[in-house]
Amino acid sequence: ALPVRPRLLCHAMTSIELPGHPHIAYRHNELFVEDVRVSDLAQAHGTPLFVYSTASMREALAAYQRGFAGRKLHICYAMKANSSLAMLQFFARQGCGFDIVSGGELERVLAAGGDPAKVIFSGVGKTRAEMRQALQAGILCFNVESEAELEVLSEVATEAGQTAPVSIRVNPNVDPKTHPYISTGLKGNKFGVAHERTLATYQRAAALPGLRVVGIDFHIGSQITEATPYLDATDRLLDLVEAIEAAGIPIHHIDFGGGLGINYNGDTPPAADALWQQLLAKIDARGFGDRQFMIEPGRSLVGNAGLCVTEVLYLKPGEEKNFCIVDAAMNDLPRPAMYQAFHAIVPLQARTGMTAPLYDVVGPVCESGDWIGQDRSLAVQPGDRLAVLSAGAYCMSMSSNYNTRGRAAEILVDGASAHVIRTRETAQDTFRQEKLLP
Ligand code: LLP
């Protein structure tokens, strides 16, 4: 079982762990990631700076492996969560495959030394060129999202003289009870094939040239914090497997997608091992326990393994709001602006004997939506550094160059070592592809 973490866990009063953020802790009032002092990294590499813990990722992965112990499981890391090459390399070395959603992501997998034979390709808008590229690379499976896509994939594979392994993504019409922008398994979402159309779609897939049915999949949403949506979706998926196999089409693997949430702000998602023990009990009871299983976790593997260090530039007290202006912005940390998402913000060095007014923590970008946290009580001075927590997933991978801000640097910590896995982007880097008029 996972260790139980009380709200603050003290080791001889010198180390204070942050609940839900394994391997990120204060030692003598200074924030550490594993055995590396974060302020040393900020000093050496500047800010904004992403810092990730290898140990935290390893533990998150191990929770899934424990949950599926003794089963046939293939974990495809949903690389959209964080697709930096060294992160992919880490997961490849742990034996993982990858869930990709573009030809670009496939190129990243190959550049990181990942095995294309462990790659599954999701997404509602695969182009013919991407299909050809993936066929040529020899991926494990196409997760097909519509009947129209199936027809095109059949054509592309036939033209290439190849056979495309396919799984059909089912939209089980289950409410994942998450933010509407990251809910994907409801009838009104663009994703997957409607439950009622699934059997007919499999029959079409079995009849079309150039395709080989290998599996079935769903992915109902992201930042899911309850087991019920998974249990409901699984029941509905297994009903379909029964119907499809009764129609004479064998289903080799069952893919349950990703979506398990993390603790951003006191959220209490089930632990991966506990969730899967519960789900596998249901799957066993229905007689599917010995199947080949696949999962596509993203956020739950990397989200709480990362933080973003930022420096306080100015304090700007006001009548209605106090602003704490920092050097990270919505281009580095887009989730608050996009989803009103909460990220905890903590100082790198805890100050004592200072008042802690409420601040809106905002970036330098010229938009009122450029905020990182609202109404945060902080004891800070200009020049202090803050850590924005839960920044391992959907931050760097969603970052942009808006306001011609170069992307931040990234560090992967492993014990006492800190590896630079991305250097800071310069302004020249951001306009390298651009051309002046003659
Ligand atoms: N599989 C498929 C087909 C997906 O679309 C996704 C995520 C995943 C797996 C991984 O889901 P995860 O385990 O990470 O929840 N940018 C948003 C999240 C978008 C998720 C998109 N799909 C955010 O920052 O919250």
PDB file of N, CA, C and O in Angstrom, residues 270-319:
ATOM      1  N   PRO A 270      -8.396   8.479  -6.372  1.00  0.00           N
ATOM      2  CA  PRO A 270      -7.915   7.188  -5.866  1.00  0.00           C
ATOM      3  C   PRO A 270      -6.461   6.982  -6.284  1.00  0.00           C
ATOM      4  O   PRO A 270      -6.035   7.506  -7.316  1.00  0.00           O
ATOM      5  N   ALA A 271      -5.711   6.230  -5.478  1.00  0.00           N
ATOM      6  CA  ALA A 271      -4.349   5.865  -5.881  1.00  0.00           C
ATOM      7  C   ALA A 271      -4.463   4.899  -7.058  1.00  0.00           C
ATOM      8  O   ALA A 271      -5.432   4.134  -7.156  1.00  0.00           O
ATOM      9  N   ALA A 272      -3.480   4.927  -7.959  1.00  0.00           N
ATOM     10  CA  ALA A 272      -3.550   4.102  -9.171  1.00  0.00           C
ATOM     11  C   ALA A 272      -3.704   2.625  -8.819  1.00  0.00           C
ATOM     12  O   ALA A 272      -4.505   1.907  -9.434  1.00  0.00           O
ATOM     13  N   ASP A 273      -2.967   2.144  -7.820  1.00  0.00           N
ATOM     14  CA  ASP A 273      -3.057   0.707  -7.505  1.00  0.00           C
ATOM     15  C   ASP A 273      -4.428   0.361  -6.937  1.00  0.00           C
ATOM     16  O   ASP A 273      -5.032  -0.643  -7.306  1.00  0.00           O
ATOM     17  N   ALA A 274      -4.956   1.235  -6.062  1.00  0.00           N
ATOM     18  CA  ALA A 274      -6.266   0.967  -5.463  1.00  0.00           C
ATOM     19  C   ALA A 274      -7.348   0.991  -6.540  1.00  0.00           C
ATOM     20  O   ALA A 274      -8.222   0.112  -6.594  1.00  0.00           O
ATOM     21  N   LEU A 275      -7.271   1.968  -7.430  1.00  0.00           N
ATOM     22  CA  LEU A 275      -8.265   2.068  -8.498  1.00  0.00           C
ATOM     23  C   LEU A 275      -8.264   0.796  -9.342  1.00  0.00           C
ATOM     24  O   LEU A 275      -9.313   0.219  -9.648  1.00  0.00           O
ATOM     25  N   TRP A 276      -7.054   0.340  -9.693  1.00  0.00           N
ATOM     26  CA  TRP A 276      -6.991  -0.802 -10.602  1.00  0.00           C
ATOM     27  C   TRP A 276      -7.331  -2.102  -9.917  1.00  0.00           C
ATOM     28  O   TRP A 276      -7.900  -3.010 -10.546  1.00  0.00           O
ATOM     29  N   GLN A 277      -7.070  -2.201  -8.602  1.00  0.00           N
ATOM     30  CA  GLN A 277      -7.524  -3.404  -7.905  1.00  0.00           C
ATOM     31  C   GLN A 277      -9.048  -3.481  -7.962  1.00  0.00           C
ATOM     32  O   GLN A 277      -9.632  -4.531  -8.204  1.00  0.00           O
ATOM     33  N   GLN A 278      -9.683  -2.311  -7.781  1.00  0.00           N
ATOM     34  CA  GLN A 278     -11.145  -2.251  -7.816  1.00  0.00           C
ATOM     35  C   GLN A 278     -11.670  -2.586  -9.223  1.00  0.00           C
ATOM     36  O   GLN A 278     -12.605  -3.376  -9.381  1.00  0.00           O
ATOM     37  N   LEU A 279     -11.048  -2.000 -10.226  1.00  0.00           N
ATOM     38  CA  LEU A 279     -11.500  -2.250 -11.596  1.00  0.00           C
ATOM     39  C   LEU A 279     -11.249  -3.694 -12.021  1.00  0.00           C
ATOM     40  O   LEU A 279     -12.097  -4.315 -12.673  1.00  0.00           O
ATOM     41  N   LEU A 280     -10.087  -4.223 -11.627  1.00  0.00           N
ATOM     42  CA  LEU A 280      -9.774  -5.593 -12.044  1.00  0.00           C
ATOM     43  C   LEU A 280     -10.691  -6.599 -11.369  1.00  0.00           C
ATOM     44  O   LEU A 280     -10.991  -7.650 -11.939  1.00  0.00           O
ATOM     45  N   ALA A 281     -11.184  -6.272 -10.166  1.00  0.00           N
ATOM     46  CA  ALA A 281     -12.145  -7.170  -9.506  1.00  0.00           C
ATOM     47  C   ALA A 281     -13.393  -7.284 -10.384  1.00  0.00           C
ATOM     48  O   ALA A 281     -13.926  -8.376 -10.604  1.00  0.00           O
ATOM     49  N   LYS A 282     -13.830  -6.145 -10.914  1.00  0.00           N
ATOM     50  CA  LYS A 282     -14.993  -6.153 -11.800  1.00  0.00           C
ATOM     51  C   LYS A 282     -14.677  -6.925 -13.095  1.00  0.00           C
ATOM     52  O   LYS A 282     -15.478  -7.751 -13.554  1.00  0.00           O
ATOM     53  N   ILE A 283     -13.487  -6.641 -13.654  1.00  0.00           N
ATOM     54  CA  ILE A 283     -13.094  -7.267 -14.920  1.00  0.00           C
ATOM     55  C   ILE A 283     -12.979  -8.792 -14.745  1.00  0.00           C
ATOM     56  O   ILE A 283     -13.441  -9.569 -15.584  1.00  0.00           O
ATOM     57  N   ASP A 284     -12.423  -9.214 -13.610  1.00  0.00           N
ATOM     58  CA  ASP A 284     -12.334 -10.656 -13.291  1.00  0.00           C
ATOM     59  C   ASP A 284     -13.723 -11.265 -13.190  1.00  0.00           C
ATOM     60  O   ASP A 284     -13.997 -12.328 -13.750  1.00  0.00           O
ATOM     61  N   ALA A 285     -14.588 -10.564 -12.459  1.00  0.00           N
ATOM     62  CA  ALA A 285     -15.935 -11.093 -12.230  1.00  0.00           C
ATOM     63  C   ALA A 285     -16.650 -11.291 -13.566  1.00  0.00           C
ATOM     64  O   ALA A 285     -17.478 -12.184 -13.704  1.00  0.00           O
ATOM     65  N   ARG A 286     -16.306 -10.467 -14.543  1.00  0.00           N
ATOM     66  CA  ARG A 286     -16.954 -10.611 -15.846  1.00  0.00           C
ATOM     67  C   ARG A 286     -16.182 -11.542 -16.777  1.00  0.00           C
ATOM     68  O   ARG A 286     -16.544 -11.688 -17.949  1.00  0.00           O
ATOM     69  N   GLY A 287     -15.101 -12.134 -16.265  1.00  0.00           N
ATOM     70  CA  GLY A 287     -14.410 -13.167 -17.031  1.00  0.00           C
ATOM     71  C   GLY A 287     -13.395 -12.649 -18.042  1.00  0.00           C
ATOM     72  O   GLY A 287     -13.009 -13.375 -18.959  1.00  0.00           O
ATOM     73  N   PHE A 288     -12.934 -11.410 -17.861  1.00  0.00           N
ATOM     74  CA  PHE A 288     -11.969 -10.854 -18.817  1.00  0.00           C
ATOM     75  C   PHE A 288     -10.583 -10.658 -18.199  1.00  0.00           C
ATOM     76  O   PHE A 288      -9.746  -9.961 -18.757  1.00  0.00           O
ATOM     77  N   GLY A 289     -10.366 -11.257 -17.028  1.00  0.00           N
ATOM     78  CA  GLY A 289      -9.155 -10.972 -16.250  1.00  0.00           C
ATOM     79  C   GLY A 289      -7.846 -11.340 -16.920  1.00  0.00           C
ATOM     80  O   GLY A 289      -6.805 -10.789 -16.572  1.00  0.00           O
ATOM     81  N   ASP A 290      -7.894 -12.297 -17.878  1.00  0.00           N
ATOM     82  CA  ASP A 290      -6.612 -12.740 -18.457  1.00  0.00           C
ATOM     83  C   ASP A 290      -6.312 -12.072 -19.796  1.00  0.00           C
ATOM     84  O   ASP A 290      -5.417 -12.486 -20.522  1.00  0.00           O
ATOM     85  N   ARG A 291      -7.044 -11.000 -20.107  1.00  0.00           N
ATOM     86  CA  ARG A 291      -6.799 -10.309 -21.382  1.00  0.00           C
ATOM     87  C   ARG A 291      -5.510  -9.491 -21.330  1.00  0.00           C
ATOM     88  O   ARG A 291      -4.968  -9.210 -20.262  1.00  0.00           O
ATOM     89  N   GLN A 292      -5.081  -9.078 -22.514  1.00  0.00           N
ATOM     90  CA  GLN A 292      -3.992  -8.108 -22.616  1.00  0.00           C
ATOM     91  C   GLN A 292      -4.596  -6.730 -22.338  1.00  0.00           C
ATOM     92  O   GLN A 292      -5.524  -6.310 -23.029  1.00  0.00           O
ATOM     93  N   PHE A 293      -4.075  -6.051 -21.304  1.00  0.00           N
ATOM     94  CA  PHE A 293      -4.594  -4.728 -20.952  1.00  0.00           C
ATOM     95  C   PHE A 293      -3.625  -3.644 -21.384  1.00  0.00           C
ATOM     96  O   PHE A 293      -2.400  -3.854 -21.409  1.00  0.00           O
ATOM     97  N   MET A 294      -4.189  -2.485 -21.670  1.00  0.00           N
ATOM     98  CA  MET A 294      -3.356  -1.315 -21.944  1.00  0.00           C
ATOM     99  C   MET A 294      -3.954  -0.128 -21.199  1.00  0.00           C
ATOM    100  O   MET A 294      -5.166  -0.063 -20.983  1.00  0.00           O
ATOM    101  N   ILE A 295      -3.101   0.795 -20.820  1.00  0.00           N
ATOM    102  CA  ILE A 295      -3.561   2.058 -20.238  1.00  0.00           C
ATOM    103  C   ILE A 295      -2.724   3.185 -20.839  1.00  0.00           C
ATOM    104  O   ILE A 295      -1.626   2.955 -21.340  1.00  0.00           O
ATOM    105  N   GLU A 296      -3.284   4.400 -20.760  1.00  0.00           N
ATOM    106  CA  GLU A 296      -2.624   5.575 -21.367  1.00  0.00           C
ATOM    107  C   GLU A 296      -2.527   6.711 -20.358  1.00  0.00           C
ATOM    108  O   GLU A 296      -3.074   7.793 -20.585  1.00  0.00           O
ATOM    109  N   PRO A 297      -1.856   6.512 -19.233  1.00  0.00           N
ATOM    110  CA  PRO A 297      -1.797   7.604 -18.251  1.00  0.00           C
ATOM    111  C   PRO A 297      -0.818   8.694 -18.665  1.00  0.00           C
ATOM    112  O   PRO A 297       0.212   8.412 -19.269  1.00  0.00           O
ATOM    113  N   GLY A 298      -1.169   9.932 -18.372  1.00  0.00           N
ATOM    114  CA  GLY A 298      -0.278  11.052 -18.652  1.00  0.00           C
ATOM    115  C   GLY A 298      -0.020  11.821 -17.367  1.00  0.00           C
ATOM    116  O   GLY A 298       0.974  11.627 -16.683  1.00  0.00           O
ATOM    117  N   ARG A 299      -0.985  12.666 -17.016  1.00  0.00           N
ATOM    118  CA  ARG A 299      -0.859  13.547 -15.858  1.00  0.00           C
ATOM    119  C   ARG A 299      -0.422  12.824 -14.572  1.00  0.00           C
ATOM    120  O   ARG A 299       0.433  13.302 -13.841  1.00  0.00           O
ATOM    121  N   SER A 300      -1.037  11.648 -14.331  1.00  0.00           N
ATOM    122  CA  SER A 300      -0.774  10.973 -13.055  1.00  0.00           C
ATOM    123  C   SER A 300       0.660  10.447 -12.971  1.00  0.00           C
ATOM    124  O   SER A 300       1.131  10.109 -11.885  1.00  0.00           O
ATOM    125  N   LEU A 301       1.377  10.369 -14.106  1.00  0.00           N
ATOM    126  CA  LEU A 301       2.777   9.922 -14.056  1.00  0.00           C
ATOM    127  C   LEU A 301       3.747  11.073 -13.836  1.00  0.00           C
ATOM    128  O   LEU A 301       4.822  10.882 -13.271  1.00  0.00           O
ATOM    129  N   VAL A 302       3.385  12.265 -14.300  1.00  0.00           N
ATOM    130  CA  VAL A 302       4.372  13.361 -14.277  1.00  0.00           C
ATOM    131  C   VAL A 302       3.904  14.633 -13.566  1.00  0.00           C
ATOM    132  O   VAL A 302       4.730  15.470 -13.203  1.00  0.00           O
ATOM    133  N   GLY A 303       2.589  14.773 -13.377  1.00  0.00           N
ATOM    134  CA  GLY A 303       2.060  16.068 -12.911  1.00  0.00           C
ATOM    135  C   GLY A 303       2.693  16.548 -11.611  1.00  0.00           C
ATOM    136  O   GLY A 303       3.224  17.662 -11.533  1.00  0.00           O
ATOM    137  N   ASN A 304       2.630  15.709 -10.593  1.00  0.00           N
ATOM    138  CA  ASN A 304       3.145  16.145  -9.301  1.00  0.00           C
ATOM    139  C   ASN A 304       4.626  15.842  -9.128  1.00  0.00           C
ATOM    140  O   ASN A 304       5.177  16.040  -8.049  1.00  0.00           O
ATOM    141  N   ALA A 305       5.280  15.409 -10.204  1.00  0.00           N
ATOM    142  CA  ALA A 305       6.736  15.232 -10.152  1.00  0.00           C
ATOM    143  C   ALA A 305       7.445  16.527 -10.513  1.00  0.00           C
ATOM    144  O   ALA A 305       8.663  16.614 -10.396  1.00  0.00           O
ATOM    145  N   GLY A 306       6.696  17.543 -10.942  1.00  0.00           N
ATOM    146  CA  GLY A 306       7.353  18.745 -11.451  1.00  0.00           C
ATOM    147  C   GLY A 306       6.908  20.015 -10.775  1.00  0.00           C
ATOM    148  O   GLY A 306       5.797  20.101 -10.243  1.00  0.00           O
ATOM    149  N   LEU A 307       7.787  21.001 -10.795  1.00  0.00           N
ATOM    150  CA  LEU A 307       7.429  22.344 -10.338  1.00  0.00           C
ATOM    151  C   LEU A 307       8.077  23.355 -11.282  1.00  0.00           C
ATOM    152  O   LEU A 307       8.979  23.017 -12.050  1.00  0.00           O
ATOM    153  N   CYS A 308       7.569  24.586 -11.207  1.00  0.00           N
ATOM    154  CA  CYS A 308       8.153  25.659 -12.026  1.00  0.00           C
ATOM    155  C   CYS A 308       8.632  26.756 -11.085  1.00  0.00           C
ATOM    156  O   CYS A 308       7.836  27.293 -10.305  1.00  0.00           O
ATOM    157  N   VAL A 309       9.915  27.053 -11.140  1.00  0.00           N
ATOM    158  CA  VAL A 309      10.481  28.088 -10.274  1.00  0.00           C
ATOM    159  C   VAL A 309      10.351  29.430 -10.972  1.00  0.00           C
ATOM    160  O   VAL A 309      10.662  29.557 -12.168  1.00  0.00           O
ATOM    161  N   THR A 310       9.896  30.426 -10.227  1.00  0.00           N
ATOM    162  CA  THR A 310       9.754  31.755 -10.801  1.00  0.00           C
ATOM    163  C   THR A 310      10.231  32.782  -9.787  1.00  0.00           C
ATOM    164  O   THR A 310      10.172  32.537  -8.582  1.00  0.00           O
ATOM    165  N   GLU A 311      10.718  33.929 -10.300  1.00  0.00           N
ATOM    166  CA  GLU A 311      11.223  34.964  -9.389  1.00  0.00           C
ATOM    167  C   GLU A 311      10.203  36.086  -9.251  1.00  0.00           C
ATOM    168  O   GLU A 311       9.566  36.487 -10.232  1.00  0.00           O
ATOM    169  N   VAL A 312      10.069  36.606  -8.031  1.00  0.00           N
ATOM    170  CA  VAL A 312       9.184  37.751  -7.811  1.00  0.00           C
ATOM    171  C   VAL A 312       9.887  38.994  -8.346  1.00  0.00           C
ATOM    172  O   VAL A 312      11.000  39.315  -7.932  1.00  0.00           O
ATOM    173  N   LEU A 313       9.232  39.672  -9.304  1.00  0.00           N
ATOM    174  CA  LEU A 313       9.825  40.889  -9.878  1.00  0.00           C
ATOM    175  C   LEU A 313       9.385  42.127  -9.095  1.00  0.00           C
ATOM    176  O   LEU A 313      10.209  42.941  -8.691  1.00  0.00           O
ATOM    177  N   TYR A 314       8.082  42.266  -8.920  1.00  0.00           N
ATOM    178  CA  TYR A 314       7.526  43.452  -8.257  1.00  0.00           C
ATOM    179  C   TYR A 314       6.353  43.065  -7.379  1.00  0.00           C
ATOM    180  O   TYR A 314       5.612  42.139  -7.704  1.00  0.00           O
ATOM    181  N   LEU A 315       6.164  43.839  -6.318  1.00  0.00           N
ATOM    182  CA  LEU A 315       4.927  43.753  -5.549  1.00  0.00           C
ATOM    183  C   LEU A 315       4.166  45.043  -5.836  1.00  0.00           C
ATOM    184  O   LEU A 315       4.750  46.131  -5.838  1.00  0.00           O
ATOM    185  N   LYS A 316       2.884  44.884  -6.121  1.00  0.00           N
ATOM    186  CA  LYS A 316       2.087  46.039  -6.523  1.00  0.00           C
ATOM    187  C   LYS A 316       0.802  46.056  -5.706  1.00  0.00           C
ATOM    188  O   LYS A 316      -0.194  45.441  -6.100  1.00  0.00           O
ATOM    189  N   PRO A 317       0.836  46.724  -4.555  1.00  0.00           N
ATOM    190  CA  PRO A 317      -0.371  46.756  -3.721  1.00  0.00           C
ATOM    191  C   PRO A 317      -1.437  47.606  -4.402  1.00  0.00           C
ATOM    192  O   PRO A 317      -1.101  48.554  -5.133  1.00  0.00           O
ATOM    193  N   GLY A 318      -2.698  47.263  -4.201  1.00  0.00           N
ATOM    194  CA  GLY A 318      -3.771  48.031  -4.844  1.00  0.00           C
ATOM    195  C   GLY A 318      -4.977  48.097  -3.929  1.00  0.00           C
ATOM    196  O   GLY A 318      -5.005  47.454  -2.882  1.00  0.00           O
ATOM    197  N   GLU A 319      -5.957  48.886  -4.386  1.00  0.00           N
ATOM    198  CA  GLU A 319      -7.151  49.056  -3.546  1.00  0.00           C
ATOM    199  C   GLU A 319      -7.960  47.770  -3.491  1.00  0.00           C
ATOM    200  O   GLU A 319      -8.433  47.369  -2.449  1.00  0.00           O
TER     201      GLU A 319
END
